[in-house]
C-alpha cells in the first residue's frame, strides 16, 4: 500500500483528542470509533509524518508530539473558522465531515479560477475535483459557487471558506517543515512577498545569507502588486510581505511592523541634462517625460504631490507606468526620462556610474518600510530566523 500524501482529518482530530485526554479509549469514544480503529488511525498518522507522537505505555506526548499538537489545533481552528464565517454557526458534525480533498478542491479552484485548471494543478480528473468541491458545499450547507454567464465562480461565502482552508493547508506544510527542523534538517520553504523597494537590496541580501547557512532550504520571492500580495498573504500563499507600508491597512487578520524609513530621489541617467543644473525648478522637471509607479502606491503619491507644483501650462508627462525596476532602469538608461526611486533600489547603478540623482528636494517623500504578517502567525524556525535577520539588518539602515 502506497503512503498517503495528505493527512486524514479524522486522524488529526483523534490525535488532538488523545493528547487532551491522555487516553486513546476516551479519544476513540469521542470520535465514535473503536479503540483498535483509533490505534490504527494514530499509527497511520505517525507513518505519514514519519514521527512518533505518543508514548504508548504512558500516553504522554513525545518531543515530536509536542511540536505537532499546537499545529494541529490551529489547523482544526482554521477549519472551524471557515464553517463559522460561511454558515454563521459552527457545527462539530459539519467540521467532522470535511476531508482534506474537500479543502484542497476549494482552495485550488479559488487560486486558479476554474475546475479544469484546479484539476491540472492537483493532477486529478476534472470530475473528481468538481465532485469534491460540491461535496464540501453540501457538507457546509451553503452555496459556495454561483454561475456567472457560462462560467462558475465562488460566492462571497466560498471566497471566505477558501481563505481559511488555504491557511489550514499551509499550517500542515509548516508542521512538516518544523518536524524536519527539530531534526536539524533545514529543508523547508519560506515564501516572501516583495514590493519594489525591497526587491533589489534587502530581501535578496538576507536570502543569500540564509541560503549559505541552510543549503537545503528553499526560498521563494513573490512579486506582484500590493493588492495581489496582500491577498496571497491572507491565504497563506506567502508567509511574509516586505515593502512600503500602507497608512490605510485595516485588517482583522493582518498587522504591519515598521522597520525603517526611506526617502525618494529624482533619478535619471548619469549624463542626463539635469545633472548639470543647480537649483532645479518644477519648470525644469516638467520639461522631461516620467516613469511613474502604479496608482495607489506611496511612490505615486509622492510623484502626484511633486507634479502639482509644475506650471499649469506644463503638466507632468507620465509616459510610462510600471512597477518593474528592471523596466524603469532600461527606460532611464536609454532616454531622458526621470523617475522617483530610493537610493537603496539603485545602489549598484549609482556605484557604477550608470544612474544619478538630481539636486531637487522632495518634501514629504519619507515613507516607512516594514513587514506585514498574519495575526497569530506561528513561524517555523527558518521563517523566524529570516524575520530576525530582517529586523536586525533594517535597524542598521535607520
Short mmCIF file of C-alpha atoms in Angstrom, two decimals:
data_model
loop_
_atom_site.label_atom_id
_atom_site.label_comp_id
_atom_site.label_asym_id
_atom_site.label_seq_id
_atom_site.Cartn_x
_atom_site.Cartn_y
_atom_site.Cartn_z
CA UNK A 1 0.00 0.00 0.00
CA UNK A 2 1.46 3.39 -1.01
CA UNK A 3 1.95 6.04 1.62
CA UNK A 4 -0.73 8.80 1.54
CA UNK A 5 0.47 12.26 0.61
CA UNK A 6 -2.01 14.14 2.77
CA UNK A 7 -3.46 13.61 6.25
CA UNK A 8 -6.84 12.27 7.19
CA UNK A 9 -8.61 14.98 9.17
CA UNK A 10 -10.29 12.38 11.39
CA UNK A 11 -6.84 11.10 12.33
CA UNK A 12 -5.80 14.63 13.25
CA UNK A 13 -8.87 15.10 15.42
CA UNK A 14 -8.20 11.74 17.06
CA UNK A 15 -4.63 12.72 17.93
CA UNK A 16 -5.67 16.07 19.45
CA UNK A 17 -8.39 14.37 21.49
CA UNK A 18 -5.92 11.73 22.64
CA UNK A 19 -3.40 14.40 23.65
CA UNK A 20 -6.02 16.35 25.59
CA UNK A 21 -7.47 13.34 27.44
CA UNK A 22 -4.25 11.27 27.74
CA UNK A 23 -6.43 8.31 26.81
CA UNK A 24 -6.81 6.53 23.50
CA UNK A 25 -10.04 4.95 24.76
CA UNK A 26 -11.58 8.32 25.60
CA UNK A 27 -10.45 9.79 22.28
CA UNK A 28 -11.90 6.86 20.36
CA UNK A 29 -15.20 7.20 22.22
CA UNK A 30 -15.35 10.94 21.48
CA UNK A 31 -14.96 10.26 17.76
CA UNK A 32 -17.34 7.32 17.79
CA UNK A 33 -14.84 4.65 16.71
CA UNK A 34 -13.44 1.51 18.32
CA UNK A 35 -10.14 1.52 20.17
CA UNK A 36 -8.47 -0.81 17.60
CA UNK A 37 -9.56 1.55 14.82
CA UNK A 38 -8.23 4.51 16.81
CA UNK A 39 -4.89 2.76 17.37
CA UNK A 40 -4.61 2.03 13.65
CA UNK A 41 -5.52 5.62 12.74
CA UNK A 42 -2.88 7.03 15.10
CA UNK A 43 -0.27 4.69 13.62
CA UNK A 44 -1.14 5.83 10.08
CA UNK A 45 -0.79 9.47 11.08
CA UNK A 46 2.63 8.76 12.56
CA UNK A 47 3.66 6.95 9.38
CA UNK A 48 2.58 9.92 7.30
CA UNK A 49 4.64 12.31 9.44
CA UNK A 50 7.48 9.82 9.93
CA UNK A 51 7.32 10.61 13.63
CA UNK A 52 6.30 9.00 16.92
CA UNK A 53 3.75 11.29 18.53
CA UNK A 54 2.62 9.46 21.67
CA UNK A 55 4.37 7.03 24.01
CA UNK A 56 2.01 4.07 24.07
CA UNK A 57 2.84 2.92 27.60
CA UNK A 58 2.21 6.27 29.31
CA UNK A 59 0.17 8.05 26.58
CA UNK A 60 2.47 11.05 27.05
CA UNK A 61 3.38 13.23 24.09
CA UNK A 62 6.84 12.75 22.63
CA UNK A 63 9.03 15.72 21.71
CA UNK A 64 7.66 15.48 18.18
CA UNK A 65 4.13 15.14 19.51
CA UNK A 66 4.55 18.42 21.38
CA UNK A 67 5.54 20.09 18.11
CA UNK A 68 2.59 18.61 16.26
CA UNK A 69 -0.17 19.33 18.78
CA UNK A 70 -0.29 23.16 18.55
CA UNK A 71 -0.11 22.99 14.76
CA UNK A 72 -2.98 20.51 14.56
CA UNK A 73 -5.03 22.58 16.98
CA UNK A 74 -4.50 25.62 14.79
CA UNK A 75 -5.38 23.62 11.69
CA UNK A 76 -8.66 22.47 13.24
CA UNK A 77 -9.41 26.00 14.46
CA UNK A 78 -8.94 27.34 10.91
CA UNK A 79 -11.37 24.78 9.51
CA UNK A 80 -13.82 25.68 12.27
CA UNK A 81 -13.44 29.36 11.41
CA UNK A 82 -14.27 28.57 7.78
CA UNK A 83 -17.51 26.96 8.90
CA UNK A 84 -18.34 29.89 11.19
CA UNK A 85 -17.61 32.53 8.55
CA UNK A 86 -19.74 30.80 5.91
CA UNK A 87 -22.64 29.12 7.69
CA UNK A 88 -22.56 31.57 10.64
CA UNK A 89 -22.75 28.64 13.04
CA UNK A 90 -20.00 26.17 13.80
CA UNK A 91 -21.12 22.56 13.94
CA UNK A 92 -18.95 19.71 15.16
CA UNK A 93 -20.79 17.46 12.73
CA UNK A 94 -20.06 19.79 9.81
CA UNK A 95 -16.36 20.00 10.67
CA UNK A 96 -16.10 16.25 11.17
CA UNK A 97 -17.48 15.56 7.70
CA UNK A 98 -14.97 17.75 5.88
CA UNK A 99 -11.98 15.97 4.36
CA UNK A 100 -8.59 17.02 3.03
CA UNK A 101 -9.72 16.58 -0.62
CA UNK A 102 -12.64 18.93 0.14
CA UNK A 103 -10.26 21.63 1.39
CA UNK A 104 -7.84 21.11 -1.47
CA UNK A 105 -10.53 21.30 -4.16
CA UNK A 106 -11.96 24.58 -2.83
CA UNK A 107 -8.57 26.26 -2.42
CA UNK A 108 -7.32 25.11 -5.82
CA UNK A 109 -10.44 26.45 -7.50
CA UNK A 110 -10.01 29.77 -5.69
CA UNK A 111 -6.38 30.04 -6.75
CA UNK A 112 -6.77 29.00 -10.39
CA UNK A 113 -10.29 30.17 -11.20
CA UNK A 114 -11.74 27.01 -12.74
CA UNK A 115 -12.20 23.31 -12.09
CA UNK A 116 -10.13 22.42 -15.16
CA UNK A 117 -7.16 24.48 -14.02
CA UNK A 118 -7.52 23.18 -10.46
CA UNK A 119 -7.59 19.60 -11.76
CA UNK A 120 -4.36 20.11 -13.71
CA UNK A 121 -2.64 21.50 -10.64
CA UNK A 122 -3.91 18.71 -8.42
CA UNK A 123 -3.15 16.09 -11.11
CA UNK A 124 -6.67 14.73 -10.86
CA UNK A 125 -9.58 14.48 -13.25
CA UNK A 126 -11.86 17.49 -13.51
CA UNK A 127 -14.96 15.49 -12.45
CA UNK A 128 -13.13 14.28 -9.32
CA UNK A 129 -12.17 17.81 -8.30
CA UNK A 130 -15.63 19.17 -9.04
CA UNK A 131 -17.23 16.35 -7.07
CA UNK A 132 -15.02 17.06 -4.03
CA UNK A 133 -15.82 20.77 -4.20
CA UNK A 134 -19.55 20.18 -4.46
CA UNK A 135 -19.40 17.69 -1.59
CA UNK A 136 -17.74 20.39 0.56
CA UNK A 137 -20.54 22.76 -0.40
CA UNK A 138 -23.14 20.20 0.64
CA UNK A 139 -21.37 19.49 3.94
CA UNK A 140 -21.17 23.18 4.89
CA UNK A 141 -24.77 23.68 3.80
CA UNK A 142 -24.42 26.99 1.98
CA UNK A 143 -23.73 27.91 -1.64
CA UNK A 144 -20.01 28.25 -2.28
CA UNK A 145 -20.34 28.53 -6.07
CA UNK A 146 -22.52 30.51 -8.43
CA UNK A 147 -22.95 30.62 -12.20
CA UNK A 148 -21.62 33.74 -13.89
CA UNK A 149 -22.59 33.55 -17.53
CA UNK A 150 -21.05 30.34 -18.81
CA UNK A 151 -18.51 30.29 -16.02
CA UNK A 152 -18.59 29.26 -12.38
CA UNK A 153 -17.16 31.43 -9.64
CA UNK A 154 -17.00 31.40 -5.84
CA UNK A 155 -19.62 33.25 -3.85
CA UNK A 156 -18.61 35.58 -1.03
CA UNK A 157 -19.04 32.64 1.34
CA UNK A 158 -16.96 30.48 -0.97
CA UNK A 159 -14.13 33.02 -1.04
CA UNK A 160 -14.17 33.20 2.75
CA UNK A 161 -14.09 29.41 3.10
CA UNK A 162 -11.27 29.17 0.56
CA UNK A 163 -9.13 31.62 2.53
CA UNK A 164 -9.49 29.70 5.81
CA UNK A 165 -8.99 26.34 4.10
CA UNK A 166 -5.85 27.65 2.39
CA UNK A 167 -4.43 28.68 5.76
CA UNK A 168 -5.21 25.21 7.13
CA UNK A 169 -3.28 23.59 4.26
CA UNK A 170 -0.36 25.97 4.85
CA UNK A 171 -0.37 25.06 8.55
CA UNK A 172 0.22 21.42 7.69
CA UNK A 173 3.15 22.28 5.42
CA UNK A 174 4.67 24.38 8.21
CA UNK A 175 4.27 21.42 10.54
CA UNK A 176 6.22 19.14 8.21
CA UNK A 177 8.99 21.74 7.97
CA UNK A 178 9.06 22.17 11.73
CA UNK A 179 9.45 18.44 12.31
CA UNK A 180 12.44 18.43 9.97
CA UNK A 181 13.92 21.43 11.75
CA UNK A 182 13.63 19.58 15.06
CA UNK A 183 15.95 17.00 13.49
CA UNK A 184 18.34 19.81 12.49
CA UNK A 185 17.34 19.35 8.85
CA UNK A 186 16.54 22.76 7.40
CA UNK A 187 14.97 21.82 4.08
CA UNK A 188 11.76 23.78 4.42
CA UNK A 189 10.46 26.66 2.35
CA UNK A 190 9.80 30.31 3.02
CA UNK A 191 7.76 32.42 0.62
CA UNK A 192 8.41 36.16 0.74
CA UNK A 193 6.21 38.71 -0.95
CA UNK A 194 8.25 41.72 -2.03
CA UNK A 195 7.25 45.22 -3.05
CA UNK A 196 9.50 47.28 -5.36
CA UNK A 197 11.67 48.96 -2.74
CA UNK A 198 12.94 45.75 -1.12
CA UNK A 199 13.27 43.51 -4.16
CA UNK A 200 16.75 44.62 -5.09
CA UNK A 201 18.75 45.10 -1.92
CA UNK A 202 17.20 43.89 1.34
CA UNK A 203 15.36 40.63 0.69
CA UNK A 204 18.00 39.24 -1.74
CA UNK A 205 20.78 40.03 0.76
CA UNK A 206 19.01 38.17 3.55
CA UNK A 207 18.18 35.18 1.38
CA UNK A 208 21.80 34.90 0.23
CA UNK A 209 22.88 34.89 3.87
CA UNK A 210 20.35 32.26 4.93
CA UNK A 211 20.94 30.10 1.86
CA UNK A 212 24.61 29.85 2.82
CA UNK A 213 23.65 28.75 6.33
CA UNK A 214 20.95 26.33 5.21
CA UNK A 215 21.87 24.93 1.76
CA UNK A 216 18.80 22.68 1.59
CA UNK A 217 16.29 25.40 2.41
CA UNK A 218 14.10 26.78 -0.36
CA UNK A 219 13.29 30.45 -0.80
CA UNK A 220 10.55 31.87 -2.99
CA UNK A 221 10.49 35.57 -3.84
CA UNK A 222 7.00 36.53 -4.97
CA UNK A 223 6.48 39.78 -6.88
CA UNK A 224 3.22 41.48 -7.66
CA UNK A 225 1.03 44.42 -6.88
CA UNK A 226 0.30 45.27 -3.26
CA UNK A 227 -3.30 44.09 -3.60
CA UNK A 228 -2.30 40.71 -5.04
CA UNK A 229 0.40 40.13 -2.44
CA UNK A 230 -1.90 41.08 0.44
CA UNK A 231 -4.39 38.51 -0.84
CA UNK A 232 -1.61 35.91 -1.09
CA UNK A 233 -0.58 36.70 2.48
CA UNK A 234 -4.11 36.37 3.82
CA UNK A 235 -4.48 33.00 2.11
CA UNK A 236 -1.13 31.67 3.31
CA UNK A 237 0.38 31.55 -0.18
CA UNK A 238 3.15 33.83 1.06
CA UNK A 239 4.50 33.87 4.60
CA UNK A 240 5.77 37.44 4.87
CA UNK A 241 5.26 40.66 2.91
CA UNK A 242 8.16 43.12 2.91
CA UNK A 243 7.94 46.62 1.48
CA UNK A 244 6.50 50.11 1.87
CA UNK A 245 3.72 50.14 4.46
CA UNK A 246 0.25 51.50 3.82
CA UNK A 247 -1.42 54.09 6.00
CA UNK A 248 -4.88 52.70 5.40
CA UNK A 249 -4.43 48.99 6.14
CA UNK A 250 -7.43 47.97 8.21
CA UNK A 251 -7.50 44.22 8.70
CA UNK A 252 -8.66 41.78 11.34
CA UNK A 253 -6.19 39.17 10.08
CA UNK A 254 -3.03 41.18 9.27
CA UNK A 255 -0.77 43.63 11.06
CA UNK A 256 2.14 45.85 9.99
CA UNK A 257 5.50 46.29 11.71
CA UNK A 258 7.61 49.33 10.69
CA UNK A 259 11.32 48.61 10.17
CA UNK A 260 12.93 51.75 8.72
CA UNK A 261 12.13 54.84 6.67
CA UNK A 262 13.24 55.61 3.14
CA UNK A 263 13.29 58.76 1.02
CA UNK A 264 12.81 59.10 -2.71
CA UNK A 265 15.09 60.96 -5.09
CA UNK A 266 14.68 62.12 -8.66
CA UNK A 267 16.75 59.77 -10.80
CA UNK A 268 17.93 59.85 -14.41
CA UNK A 269 20.83 58.53 -16.44
CA UNK A 270 24.28 59.71 -15.38
CA UNK A 271 24.62 62.14 -18.30
CA UNK A 272 21.06 63.43 -18.13
CA UNK A 273 20.85 67.18 -18.95
CA UNK A 274 19.55 67.99 -15.47
CA UNK A 275 22.67 66.60 -13.79
CA UNK A 276 24.41 69.80 -14.91
CA UNK A 277 21.75 72.04 -13.37
CA UNK A 278 21.90 73.63 -9.98
CA UNK A 279 18.73 74.82 -8.34
CA UNK A 280 16.42 72.64 -10.42
CA UNK A 281 12.91 74.09 -10.56
CA UNK A 282 9.49 72.48 -11.11
CA UNK A 283 9.53 74.11 -14.54
CA UNK A 284 12.75 72.23 -15.36
CA UNK A 285 11.24 68.93 -14.22
CA UNK A 286 8.17 69.49 -16.38
CA UNK A 287 10.38 69.54 -19.48
CA UNK A 288 11.05 65.79 -19.30
CA UNK A 289 8.95 62.63 -19.51
CA UNK A 290 8.49 60.48 -16.42
CA UNK A 291 8.38 56.84 -15.48
CA UNK A 292 5.81 56.65 -12.69
CA UNK A 293 4.84 53.99 -10.18
CA UNK A 294 1.47 52.32 -10.29
CA UNK A 295 -1.57 54.08 -8.88
CA UNK A 296 -2.27 53.96 -5.15
CA UNK A 297 1.37 53.34 -4.21
CA UNK A 298 3.44 55.56 -1.87
CA UNK A 299 5.82 56.47 -4.71
CA UNK A 300 2.93 57.52 -6.94
CA UNK A 301 1.52 59.67 -4.14
CA UNK A 302 4.88 61.44 -3.85
CA UNK A 303 5.00 61.95 -7.62
CA UNK A 304 1.49 63.42 -7.65
CA UNK A 305 2.42 65.87 -4.90
CA UNK A 306 5.54 66.94 -6.82
CA UNK A 307 3.69 67.18 -10.15
CA UNK A 308 1.14 69.51 -8.52
CA UNK A 309 3.93 72.12 -8.28
CA UNK A 310 4.58 72.09 -12.05
CA UNK A 311 3.43 75.09 -14.09
CA UNK A 312 -0.22 74.82 -15.09
CA UNK A 313 0.67 75.09 -18.77
CA UNK A 314 3.23 72.25 -18.46
CA UNK A 315 1.53 69.24 -16.85
CA UNK A 316 3.64 66.23 -15.94
CA UNK A 317 4.31 63.89 -18.86
CA UNK A 318 3.62 60.46 -17.37
CA UNK A 319 4.67 58.47 -20.40
CA UNK A 320 5.47 55.13 -18.69
CA UNK A 321 3.73 53.47 -15.75
CA UNK A 322 5.31 50.36 -14.25
CA UNK A 323 6.19 48.62 -11.01
CA UNK A 324 9.16 46.82 -12.57
CA UNK A 325 12.54 48.16 -11.52
CA UNK A 326 14.18 46.43 -14.48
CA UNK A 327 11.85 48.27 -16.86
CA UNK A 328 12.49 51.58 -15.08
CA UNK A 329 16.26 51.09 -15.35
CA UNK A 330 16.00 50.27 -19.05
CA UNK A 331 13.94 53.35 -19.87
CA UNK A 332 16.13 55.69 -17.79
CA UNK A 333 19.38 54.46 -19.32
CA UNK A 334 18.14 54.86 -22.90
CA UNK A 335 16.24 58.16 -22.70
CA UNK A 336 15.77 61.47 -20.95
CA UNK A 337 13.05 60.04 -18.72
CA UNK A 338 13.11 60.70 -14.99
CA UNK A 339 11.74 58.60 -12.13
CA UNK A 340 11.34 58.65 -8.36
CA UNK A 341 13.41 55.94 -6.71
CA UNK A 342 15.16 55.28 -3.43
CA UNK A 343 18.95 55.21 -3.39
CA UNK A 344 18.68 51.71 -1.93
CA UNK A 345 16.95 50.49 -5.08
CA UNK A 346 19.69 51.71 -7.42
CA UNK A 347 22.79 51.43 -5.24
CA UNK A 348 24.66 49.32 -7.80
CA UNK A 349 23.79 51.66 -10.70
CA UNK A 350 24.89 54.67 -8.64
CA UNK A 351 28.18 52.99 -7.71
CA UNK A 352 28.81 52.00 -11.34
CA UNK A 353 28.02 55.50 -12.58
CA UNK A 354 25.08 54.48 -14.77
CA UNK A 355 22.40 56.49 -12.98
CA UNK A 356 22.45 59.72 -10.97
CA UNK A 357 20.18 61.57 -8.55
CA UNK A 358 19.08 65.15 -9.24
CA UNK A 359 19.63 68.06 -6.90
CA UNK A 360 15.99 68.71 -6.03
CA UNK A 361 14.37 68.09 -2.64
CA UNK A 362 11.13 66.12 -2.30
CA UNK A 363 9.41 67.28 0.88
CA UNK A 364 7.14 64.67 2.39
CA UNK A 365 8.69 61.78 0.48
CA UNK A 366 9.76 59.94 3.61
CA UNK A 367 7.88 56.65 3.88
CA UNK A 368 8.02 53.69 6.27
CA UNK A 369 9.19 50.28 5.09
CA UNK A 370 8.23 47.26 7.10
CA UNK A 371 6.83 43.77 7.22
CA UNK A 372 3.19 42.73 7.04
CA UNK A 373 2.30 39.48 8.81
CA UNK A 374 -0.77 37.42 9.60
CA UNK A 375 -2.01 37.89 13.16
CA UNK A 376 -1.29 34.89 15.38
CA UNK A 377 1.08 33.51 12.73
CA UNK A 378 3.37 30.80 14.09
CA UNK A 379 6.61 30.81 12.05
CA UNK A 380 8.86 27.82 11.60
CA UNK A 381 12.47 28.14 12.78
CA UNK A 382 13.58 29.09 9.25
CA UNK A 383 10.87 31.73 8.93
CA UNK A 384 11.64 33.09 12.40
CA UNK A 385 15.33 33.32 11.52
CA UNK A 386 14.55 35.28 8.36
CA UNK A 387 12.33 37.65 10.33
CA UNK A 388 15.03 38.14 12.98
CA UNK A 389 17.63 38.93 10.30
CA UNK A 390 15.20 41.30 8.60
CA UNK A 391 14.76 43.27 11.82
CA UNK A 392 18.50 43.30 12.52
CA UNK A 393 19.54 44.49 9.06
CA UNK A 394 16.73 47.05 8.96
CA UNK A 395 17.94 48.54 12.25
CA UNK A 396 21.30 49.17 10.58
CA UNK A 397 19.57 51.22 7.87
CA UNK A 398 17.95 53.65 10.31
#
